[in-house]
Tab-separated table of C-alpha atoms in Angstrom:
chain	number	residue	atom	x	y	z
A	1	MET	CA	9.914	-1.023	8.864
A	2	ILE	CA	8.112	-2.757	11.727
A	3	LYS	CA	6.549	-5.130	9.205
A	4	LYS	CA	9.947	-6.103	7.864
A	5	PHE	CA	11.155	-6.696	11.403
A	6	VAL	CA	8.204	-8.977	12.189
A	7	ALA	CA	8.819	-10.900	8.955
A	8	LEU	CA	12.486	-11.334	9.823
A	9	LEU	CA	11.550	-12.499	13.329
A	10	LEU	CA	9.154	-15.111	11.926
A	11	LEU	CA	11.744	-16.321	9.452
A	12	ALA	CA	14.396	-16.489	12.189
A	13	GLY	CA	12.086	-18.813	14.143
A	14	LEU	CA	11.508	-20.935	11.062
A	15	GLY	CA	15.251	-20.958	10.345
A	16	LEU	CA	15.901	-22.152	13.898
A	17	MET	CA	13.523	-25.059	13.286
A	18	PHE	CA	15.343	-25.845	10.044
A	19	VAL	CA	18.710	-25.831	11.860
A	20	GLY	CA	17.280	-28.276	14.384
A	21	LEU	CA	16.066	-30.542	11.579
A	22	LEU	CA	19.431	-30.296	9.850
A	23	LEU	CA	21.424	-31.157	12.985
A	24	GLY	CA	19.201	-34.148	13.711
A	25	PHE	CA	19.395	-35.479	10.157
A	26	THR	CA	21.598	-38.410	9.278
A	27	PRO	CA	21.453	-39.792	5.733
A	28	ASP	CA	20.106	-43.327	5.481
A	29	GLN	CA	22.644	-46.056	4.878
A	30	VAL	CA	20.149	-48.628	3.565
A	31	LEU	CA	16.790	-48.304	1.822
A	32	ASN	CA	13.729	-48.301	4.054
A	33	THR	CA	11.186	-51.124	3.767
A	34	THR	CA	8.911	-49.469	1.199
A	35	ALA	CA	11.772	-48.405	-1.040
A	36	SER	CA	13.476	-51.787	-0.942
A	37	TYR	CA	10.155	-53.458	-1.827
A	38	TYR	CA	9.959	-51.209	-4.888
A	39	ALA	CA	13.626	-51.916	-5.743
A	40	ASP	CA	13.246	-55.683	-5.454
A	41	HIS	CA	9.816	-56.217	-6.992
A	42	SER	CA	9.232	-53.510	-9.602
A	43	VAL	CA	10.853	-55.547	-12.410
A	44	GLU	CA	8.767	-58.666	-11.891
A	45	ASP	CA	5.622	-56.666	-11.025
A	46	THR	CA	5.717	-54.037	-13.760
A	47	GLY	CA	8.678	-54.711	-16.097
A	48	ALA	CA	9.707	-51.037	-16.000
A	49	ALA	CA	13.419	-50.189	-15.869
A	50	ASN	CA	12.748	-46.766	-14.353
A	51	ILE	CA	11.552	-47.468	-10.802
A	52	VAL	CA	10.241	-43.930	-10.337
A	53	THR	CA	7.952	-44.520	-13.325
A	54	ALA	CA	6.837	-47.843	-11.861
A	55	VAL	CA	5.912	-46.060	-8.608
A	56	ILE	CA	4.110	-43.191	-10.332
A	57	VAL	CA	2.191	-45.064	-13.029
A	58	THR	CA	1.501	-48.431	-11.400
A	59	TYR	CA	1.981	-48.609	-7.627
A	60	ARG	CA	0.587	-45.132	-6.993
A	61	GLY	CA	-1.340	-44.838	-10.255
A	62	LEU	CA	-4.489	-43.611	-8.545
A	63	ASP	CA	-2.572	-40.658	-7.071
A	64	THR	CA	-1.287	-39.787	-10.524
A	65	LEU	CA	-4.859	-39.813	-11.811
A	66	GLY	CA	-5.681	-37.366	-9.019
A	67	GLU	CA	-2.687	-35.217	-9.938
A	68	VAL	CA	-3.800	-35.068	-13.572
A	69	THR	CA	-7.254	-34.099	-12.311
A	70	VAL	CA	-5.744	-31.221	-10.316
A	71	LEU	CA	-3.985	-29.989	-13.449
A	72	PHE	CA	-7.216	-30.302	-15.421
A	73	LEU	CA	-9.059	-28.260	-12.790
A	74	THR	CA	-6.333	-25.597	-12.903
A	75	ALA	CA	-6.555	-25.321	-16.679
A	76	THR	CA	-10.357	-25.138	-16.462
A	77	ILE	CA	-10.329	-22.431	-13.780
A	78	VAL	CA	-7.720	-20.375	-15.663
A	79	SER	CA	-9.787	-20.368	-18.832
A	80	LEU	CA	-13.034	-19.835	-16.893
A	81	ILE	CA	-11.681	-16.755	-15.103
A	82	LEU	CA	-9.920	-15.258	-18.092
A	83	THR	CA	-12.768	-15.683	-20.577
A	84	GLN	CA	-15.344	-14.019	-18.323
A	85	PRO	CA	-16.616	-10.815	-19.890
A	86	ARG	CA	-15.202	-7.777	-18.157
A	87	PRO	CA	-17.643	-5.595	-16.201
A	88	SER	CA	-18.910	-2.807	-18.441
A	89	GLY	CA	-17.117	0.504	-18.097
A	90	THR	CA	-13.693	-0.883	-17.180
A	91	PRO	CA	-11.056	0.157	-19.675
A	92	ILE	CA	-9.367	-2.392	-21.891
A	93	ILE	CA	-5.823	-3.293	-20.900
A	94	GLY	CA	-3.218	-2.873	-23.589
A	95	VAL	CA	-3.763	-1.362	-26.981
A	96	ALA	CA	-5.035	-4.058	-29.284
A	97	GLU	CA	-5.285	-1.877	-32.360
A	98	LYS	CA	-1.634	-0.868	-32.234
A	99	LYS	CA	0.354	-3.138	-34.478
A	100	ALA	CA	2.668	-5.394	-32.490
A	101	LEU	CA	6.375	-5.137	-33.154
A	102	SER	CA	7.838	-7.945	-35.244
A	103	SER	CA	9.649	-10.500	-33.132
A	104	GLY	CA	12.640	-10.525	-35.432
A	105	GLU	CA	14.186	-12.691	-38.083
A	106	LEU	CA	16.266	-14.783	-35.684
A	107	LEU	CA	13.349	-15.858	-33.510
A	108	GLN	CA	11.058	-16.572	-36.473
A	109	THR	CA	13.582	-18.702	-38.383
A	110	GLY	CA	14.680	-20.423	-35.193
A	111	THR	CA	11.065	-21.245	-34.386
A	112	ARG	CA	10.494	-22.829	-37.802
A	113	LEU	CA	13.581	-24.975	-37.312
A	114	LEU	CA	13.076	-25.875	-33.662
A	115	VAL	CA	9.332	-26.499	-33.237
A	116	PRO	CA	9.270	-29.893	-35.038
A	117	LEU	CA	12.402	-30.986	-33.169
A	118	VAL	CA	10.998	-29.902	-29.810
A	119	LEU	CA	7.730	-31.758	-30.504
A	120	LEU	CA	9.675	-34.881	-31.497
A	121	PHE	CA	11.806	-34.660	-28.345
A	122	GLY	CA	8.685	-34.337	-26.179
A	123	VAL	CA	7.195	-37.462	-27.756
A	124	TYR	CA	10.522	-39.284	-27.271
A	125	VAL	CA	10.591	-38.344	-23.586
A	126	PHE	CA	7.111	-39.642	-22.785
A	127	VAL	CA	7.280	-42.765	-24.954
A	128	ASN	CA	10.539	-43.796	-23.237
A	129	GLY	CA	9.273	-42.918	-19.765
A	130	HIS	CA	9.601	-46.503	-18.516
A	131	LEU	CA	13.259	-46.805	-19.638
A	132	THR	CA	14.940	-43.413	-19.217
A	133	PRO	CA	14.546	-40.409	-16.917
A	134	GLY	CA	11.437	-38.545	-17.977
A	135	GLY	CA	7.835	-39.439	-18.581
A	136	GLY	CA	4.416	-38.066	-19.290
A	137	PHE	CA	4.624	-34.881	-17.240
A	138	GLN	CA	8.071	-33.906	-18.495
A	139	GLY	CA	7.235	-34.815	-22.101
A	140	GLY	CA	3.960	-32.894	-21.909
A	141	ALA	CA	5.802	-29.824	-20.622
A	142	ILE	CA	8.243	-30.098	-23.548
A	143	LEU	CA	5.324	-30.338	-26.018
A	144	ALA	CA	3.807	-27.202	-24.509
A	145	SER	CA	7.153	-25.393	-24.732
A	146	ALA	CA	6.969	-25.795	-28.526
A	147	LEU	CA	3.675	-23.911	-28.423
A	148	LEU	CA	5.294	-21.270	-26.217
A	149	LEU	CA	8.002	-20.828	-28.858
A	150	LEU	CA	5.315	-20.325	-31.512
A	151	LEU	CA	3.595	-17.742	-29.295
A	152	LEU	CA	6.883	-15.901	-28.705
A	153	SER	CA	7.646	-15.644	-32.396
A	154	ASP	CA	4.125	-14.470	-33.241
A	155	PRO	CA	2.208	-13.136	-30.195
A	156	THR	CA	-0.955	-12.584	-32.232
A	157	LYS	CA	-1.103	-16.220	-33.362
A	158	ARG	CA	-4.392	-17.982	-32.619
A	159	PHE	CA	-4.660	-21.664	-31.771
A	160	ASN	CA	-7.536	-24.052	-32.215
A	161	HIS	CA	-9.116	-24.278	-28.753
A	162	ARG	CA	-11.433	-27.062	-29.802
A	163	LEU	CA	-8.530	-29.263	-30.949
A	164	ILE	CA	-6.646	-28.692	-27.681
A	165	SER	CA	-9.671	-29.552	-25.538
A	166	ARG	CA	-10.494	-32.603	-27.715
A	167	VAL	CA	-6.964	-34.001	-27.284
A	168	GLU	CA	-7.197	-33.367	-23.568
A	169	SER	CA	-10.585	-34.959	-22.958
A	170	ILE	CA	-9.999	-37.987	-25.209
A	171	SER	CA	-6.686	-38.831	-23.541
A	172	GLY	CA	-8.236	-38.318	-20.110
A	173	ILE	CA	-11.129	-40.676	-20.897
A	174	LEU	CA	-8.776	-43.299	-22.361
A	175	TYR	CA	-6.617	-43.089	-19.220
A	176	VAL	CA	-9.605	-43.938	-17.018
A	177	VAL	CA	-10.735	-46.672	-19.463
A	178	ILE	CA	-7.301	-48.325	-19.236
A	179	GLY	CA	-7.538	-48.115	-15.462
A	180	VAL	CA	-10.929	-49.873	-15.477
A	181	LEU	CA	-9.590	-52.486	-17.949
A	182	GLY	CA	-6.905	-53.262	-15.378
A	183	LEU	CA	-9.684	-53.890	-12.875
A	184	VAL	CA	-11.367	-56.347	-15.277
A	185	LEU	CA	-8.419	-58.097	-16.967
A	186	ALA	CA	-5.647	-57.888	-14.343
A	187	GLY	CA	-5.112	-57.379	-10.632
A	188	GLY	CA	-6.631	-53.962	-9.984
A	189	PHE	CA	-7.311	-50.380	-11.048
A	190	LEU	CA	-4.544	-49.126	-13.397
A	191	ASP	CA	-2.723	-52.487	-13.301
A	192	ASN	CA	-0.283	-52.419	-16.241
A	193	ARG	CA	-0.376	-56.185	-16.864
A	194	ILE	CA	-3.348	-55.958	-19.252
A	195	LEU	CA	-0.681	-56.031	-22.010
A	196	PRO	CA	2.221	-58.540	-22.067
A	197	LEU	CA	5.232	-57.319	-20.089
A	198	GLY	CA	7.601	-58.044	-23.009
A	199	ALA	CA	11.387	-58.197	-22.905
A	200	PHE	CA	12.832	-56.085	-20.083
A	201	GLY	CA	14.472	-52.860	-21.266
A	202	THR	CA	12.894	-52.639	-24.744
A	203	LEU	CA	10.517	-49.964	-25.991
A	204	PHE	CA	7.466	-52.259	-26.176
A	205	SER	CA	7.715	-53.600	-22.653
A	206	ALA	CA	6.306	-52.902	-19.203
A	207	GLY	CA	2.722	-53.669	-20.259
A	208	ALA	CA	0.450	-50.645	-20.390
A	209	ILE	CA	2.965	-48.165	-18.906
A	210	PRO	CA	4.066	-46.647	-22.267
A	211	VAL	CA	0.414	-46.334	-23.320
A	212	ILE	CA	-0.582	-44.672	-20.045
A	213	TYR	CA	2.418	-42.334	-20.117
A	214	THR	CA	1.679	-41.364	-23.729
A	215	LEU	CA	-1.882	-40.470	-22.723
A	216	ILE	CA	-0.619	-38.514	-19.703
A	217	GLY	CA	1.893	-36.718	-21.925
A	218	LEU	CA	-0.779	-35.674	-24.438
A	219	LYS	CA	-3.133	-34.609	-21.654
A	220	VAL	CA	-0.524	-32.603	-19.751
A	221	GLY	CA	0.730	-31.014	-22.972
A	222	ALA	CA	-2.817	-30.007	-23.911
A	223	GLU	CA	-3.502	-28.622	-20.431
A	224	PHE	CA	-0.303	-26.536	-20.320
A	225	SER	CA	-1.007	-25.315	-23.859
A	226	SER	CA	-4.547	-24.299	-22.991
A	227	MET	CA	-3.296	-22.349	-19.944
A	228	MET	CA	-0.665	-20.535	-22.026
A	229	VAL	CA	-3.022	-19.822	-24.898
A	230	THR	CA	-5.740	-18.366	-22.645
A	231	LEU	CA	-3.186	-16.280	-20.734
A	232	SER	CA	-1.760	-14.950	-23.986
A	233	GLU	CA	-5.147	-14.204	-25.546
A	234	SER	CA	-6.553	-12.479	-22.462
A	235	ARG	CA	-4.411	-9.415	-23.205
A	236	ASP	CA	-6.320	-8.105	-26.203
A	237	ARG	CA	-9.855	-9.038	-25.306
B	1	MET	CA	27.098	-33.371	-0.417
B	2	VAL	CA	23.633	-34.108	0.872
B	3	TYR	CA	24.086	-31.368	3.486
B	4	VAL	CA	24.913	-28.810	0.784
B	5	ALA	CA	21.634	-29.636	-0.966
B	6	LEU	CA	19.692	-29.529	2.309
B	7	ILE	CA	21.158	-26.170	3.374
B	8	THR	CA	20.548	-24.689	-0.091
B	9	GLY	CA	16.964	-25.930	0.000
B	10	PHE	CA	16.291	-24.476	3.455
B	11	LEU	CA	17.896	-21.157	2.441
B	12	LEU	CA	15.714	-21.022	-0.701
B	13	ILE	CA	12.587	-21.623	1.416
B	14	LEU	CA	13.555	-18.801	3.792
B	15	MET	CA	14.453	-16.437	0.936
B	16	GLY	CA	11.185	-17.164	-0.835
B	17	LEU	CA	9.089	-16.625	2.278
B	18	TYR	CA	10.956	-13.371	3.058
B	19	GLY	CA	10.230	-12.154	-0.455
B	20	ALA	CA	6.573	-13.122	-0.204
B	21	LEU	CA	6.194	-11.353	3.160
B	22	THR	CA	7.987	-8.100	2.304
B	23	ASN	CA	7.178	-7.466	-1.357
B	24	ARG	CA	4.117	-5.381	-2.203
B	25	ASN	CA	3.935	-6.304	-5.894
B	26	ILE	CA	1.779	-9.349	-6.619
B	27	LEU	CA	4.012	-10.606	-9.444
B	28	ARG	CA	7.066	-10.438	-7.194
B	29	MET	CA	5.162	-12.392	-4.539
B	30	THR	CA	4.381	-15.065	-7.154
B	31	VAL	CA	8.064	-15.352	-8.036
B	32	ALA	CA	8.923	-15.555	-4.323
B	33	PHE	CA	6.467	-18.419	-3.809
B	34	SER	CA	8.034	-20.263	-6.751
B	35	ILE	CA	11.474	-19.892	-5.146
B	36	ALA	CA	10.170	-21.236	-1.827
B	37	SER	CA	8.571	-24.251	-3.511
B	38	THR	CA	11.830	-24.973	-5.377
B	39	GLY	CA	13.519	-25.052	-1.975
B	40	THR	CA	11.062	-27.643	-0.652
B	41	HIS	CA	11.668	-29.791	-3.739
B	42	LEU	CA	15.409	-29.649	-3.143
B	43	VAL	CA	15.006	-30.646	0.512
B	44	LEU	CA	12.704	-33.567	-0.362
B	45	VAL	CA	15.061	-34.969	-3.001
B	46	ALA	CA	18.057	-34.543	-0.693
B	47	VAL	CA	16.321	-36.539	2.077
B	48	GLY	CA	15.997	-39.531	-0.281
B	49	TYR	CA	19.672	-39.467	-1.200
B	50	ILE	CA	21.992	-42.211	0.079
B	51	PRO	CA	25.741	-41.538	-0.208
B	52	GLY	CA	27.544	-43.574	-2.838
B	53	ARG	CA	24.458	-44.831	-4.649
B	54	THR	CA	22.988	-44.129	-8.072
B	55	ALA	CA	19.662	-43.162	-9.681
B	56	PRO	CA	16.755	-45.642	-9.430
B	57	ILE	CA	16.920	-46.721	-13.080
B	58	LEU	CA	17.912	-50.307	-13.901
B	59	ASP	CA	20.191	-51.052	-16.845
B	60	GLY	CA	23.384	-52.976	-17.575
B	61	ALA	CA	25.248	-51.329	-14.696
B	62	VAL	CA	22.522	-51.716	-12.048
B	63	THR	CA	20.768	-55.052	-12.439
B	64	ALA	CA	17.490	-56.033	-10.836
B	65	ALA	CA	19.283	-58.509	-8.553
B	66	ASP	CA	21.391	-55.962	-6.655
B	67	ALA	CA	19.049	-53.005	-7.117
B	68	SER	CA	18.210	-52.589	-3.440
B	69	LEU	CA	21.924	-52.229	-2.611
B	70	ARG	CA	22.803	-49.835	-5.435
B	71	ILE	CA	19.958	-47.320	-5.881
B	72	ILE	CA	18.670	-44.391	-3.846
B	73	ASP	CA	15.117	-44.061	-2.523
B	74	PRO	CA	12.672	-43.672	-5.479
B	75	VAL	CA	9.720	-42.527	-3.343
B	76	PRO	CA	10.841	-38.906	-2.659
B	77	GLN	CA	11.575	-38.488	-6.365
B	78	ALA	CA	8.060	-39.590	-7.272
B	79	LEU	CA	6.702	-37.211	-4.616
B	80	VAL	CA	8.733	-34.286	-5.957
B	81	LEU	CA	7.492	-34.937	-9.491
B	82	THR	CA	3.950	-34.545	-8.141
B	83	ALA	CA	4.954	-31.459	-6.157
B	84	ILE	CA	6.491	-29.762	-9.206
B	85	VAL	CA	3.331	-30.299	-11.257
B	86	ILE	CA	1.065	-29.010	-8.490
B	87	GLY	CA	3.420	-26.050	-7.976
B	88	LEU	CA	3.026	-25.161	-11.619
B	89	GLY	CA	-0.751	-25.260	-11.263
B	90	VAL	CA	-0.590	-22.973	-8.225
B	91	THR	CA	1.665	-20.511	-10.073
B	92	ALA	CA	-0.708	-20.448	-13.060
B	93	LEU	CA	-3.670	-19.710	-10.757
B	94	MET	CA	-1.745	-16.956	-8.944
B	95	LEU	CA	-0.865	-15.283	-12.247
B	96	THR	CA	-4.474	-15.526	-13.409
B	97	TYR	CA	-5.800	-13.914	-10.230
B	98	ALA	CA	-3.091	-11.240	-10.473
B	99	TYR	CA	-4.330	-10.407	-13.971
B	100	LYS	CA	-7.934	-10.299	-12.776
B	101	LEU	CA	-7.025	-8.062	-9.815
B	102	TYR	CA	-5.107	-5.736	-12.120
B	103	GLU	CA	-8.173	-5.502	-14.327
B	104	THR	CA	-10.360	-4.320	-11.435
B	105	LYS	CA	-8.059	-1.716	-9.843
B	106	ARG	CA	-5.334	-1.144	-12.459
B	107	THR	CA	-2.568	-1.742	-9.924
B	108	LEU	CA	-0.487	-4.719	-8.759
B	109	ASP	CA	0.253	-3.205	-5.315
B	110	ILE	CA	-1.241	-5.570	-2.732
B	111	SER	CA	-1.653	-2.789	-0.139
B	112	LYS	CA	-4.202	-1.056	-2.409
B	113	TYR	CA	-6.556	-4.034	-2.116
B	114	THR	CA	-8.201	-3.261	1.216
B	115	ASP	CA	-11.704	-4.660	0.604
B	116	LEU	CA	-11.295	-7.493	3.118
B	117	LYS	CA	-9.275	-5.441	5.603
B	118	TRP	CA	-10.768	-4.352	8.915
């Protein structure tokens, strides 16, 4: 009881701070200097129609590389922790020998129909990242959701770990190589002008942005898949 | 409109933190942390909103010439995209450690884990 009271007291203090922030907040009427630079220059600098993509992939491309590295580390730590052999003598969680219940006709047929469509939609989202809302991270998450659907319809399904880690490491290496190429051929690390900018608003435009976002999409999809697959396989080991 | 989003975001943060502080079950604490991080995302996006403007994507309706007068701030949106991805990584790690803790003591009750308590 006393613990709940202390928690409520802490949250009341925090809520008071939030009220202060809220009362002092007035929405901007014009863009600030950074944002209006991005709004005015992103077309001539990068050729991308989606300014958020221009910020993420080109202007702050190094940060995105760091973000992908964080995800990579997470996937590595998850599989490192979960594949450690258990200390001897601890009982095994779950009953592996017991036959799992079938997931049902609806889910199995639906999976067969939906998985190719979901994969295609994921690829669409990251290939069009410089034109429409979406991009590598969203598309990668959609790719991984297709794998989740497969796991739901057949929980005992096994995936090829080597293939997943190959896709992940190759796209990661190519991402860095493109960044270094920008250093050599264009203005700086991860500069997208190593390829021609093309006609504004078409699929093959914005220089290297579609290539980089495709690589990010494959990498993120592989990382999410590896996390899900290790979490799902840890149960019966 | 922007105030509705801000208030909802702040309320989600407070609800999530309350859940994380009062729940004893590790899985419930993980869910509570996810709710709190959703609240911060909502607040961040709401701060970048400018009344009467549209999304920072250029097309036939919003041309490059008048972009800075028609679009909202793209920077908070880019930040929130990063925050969502990192939040997912944190959730995955929390679930993994919860599994590992369950394997050692066969319980998800946080008050049973007293090894570091003094």
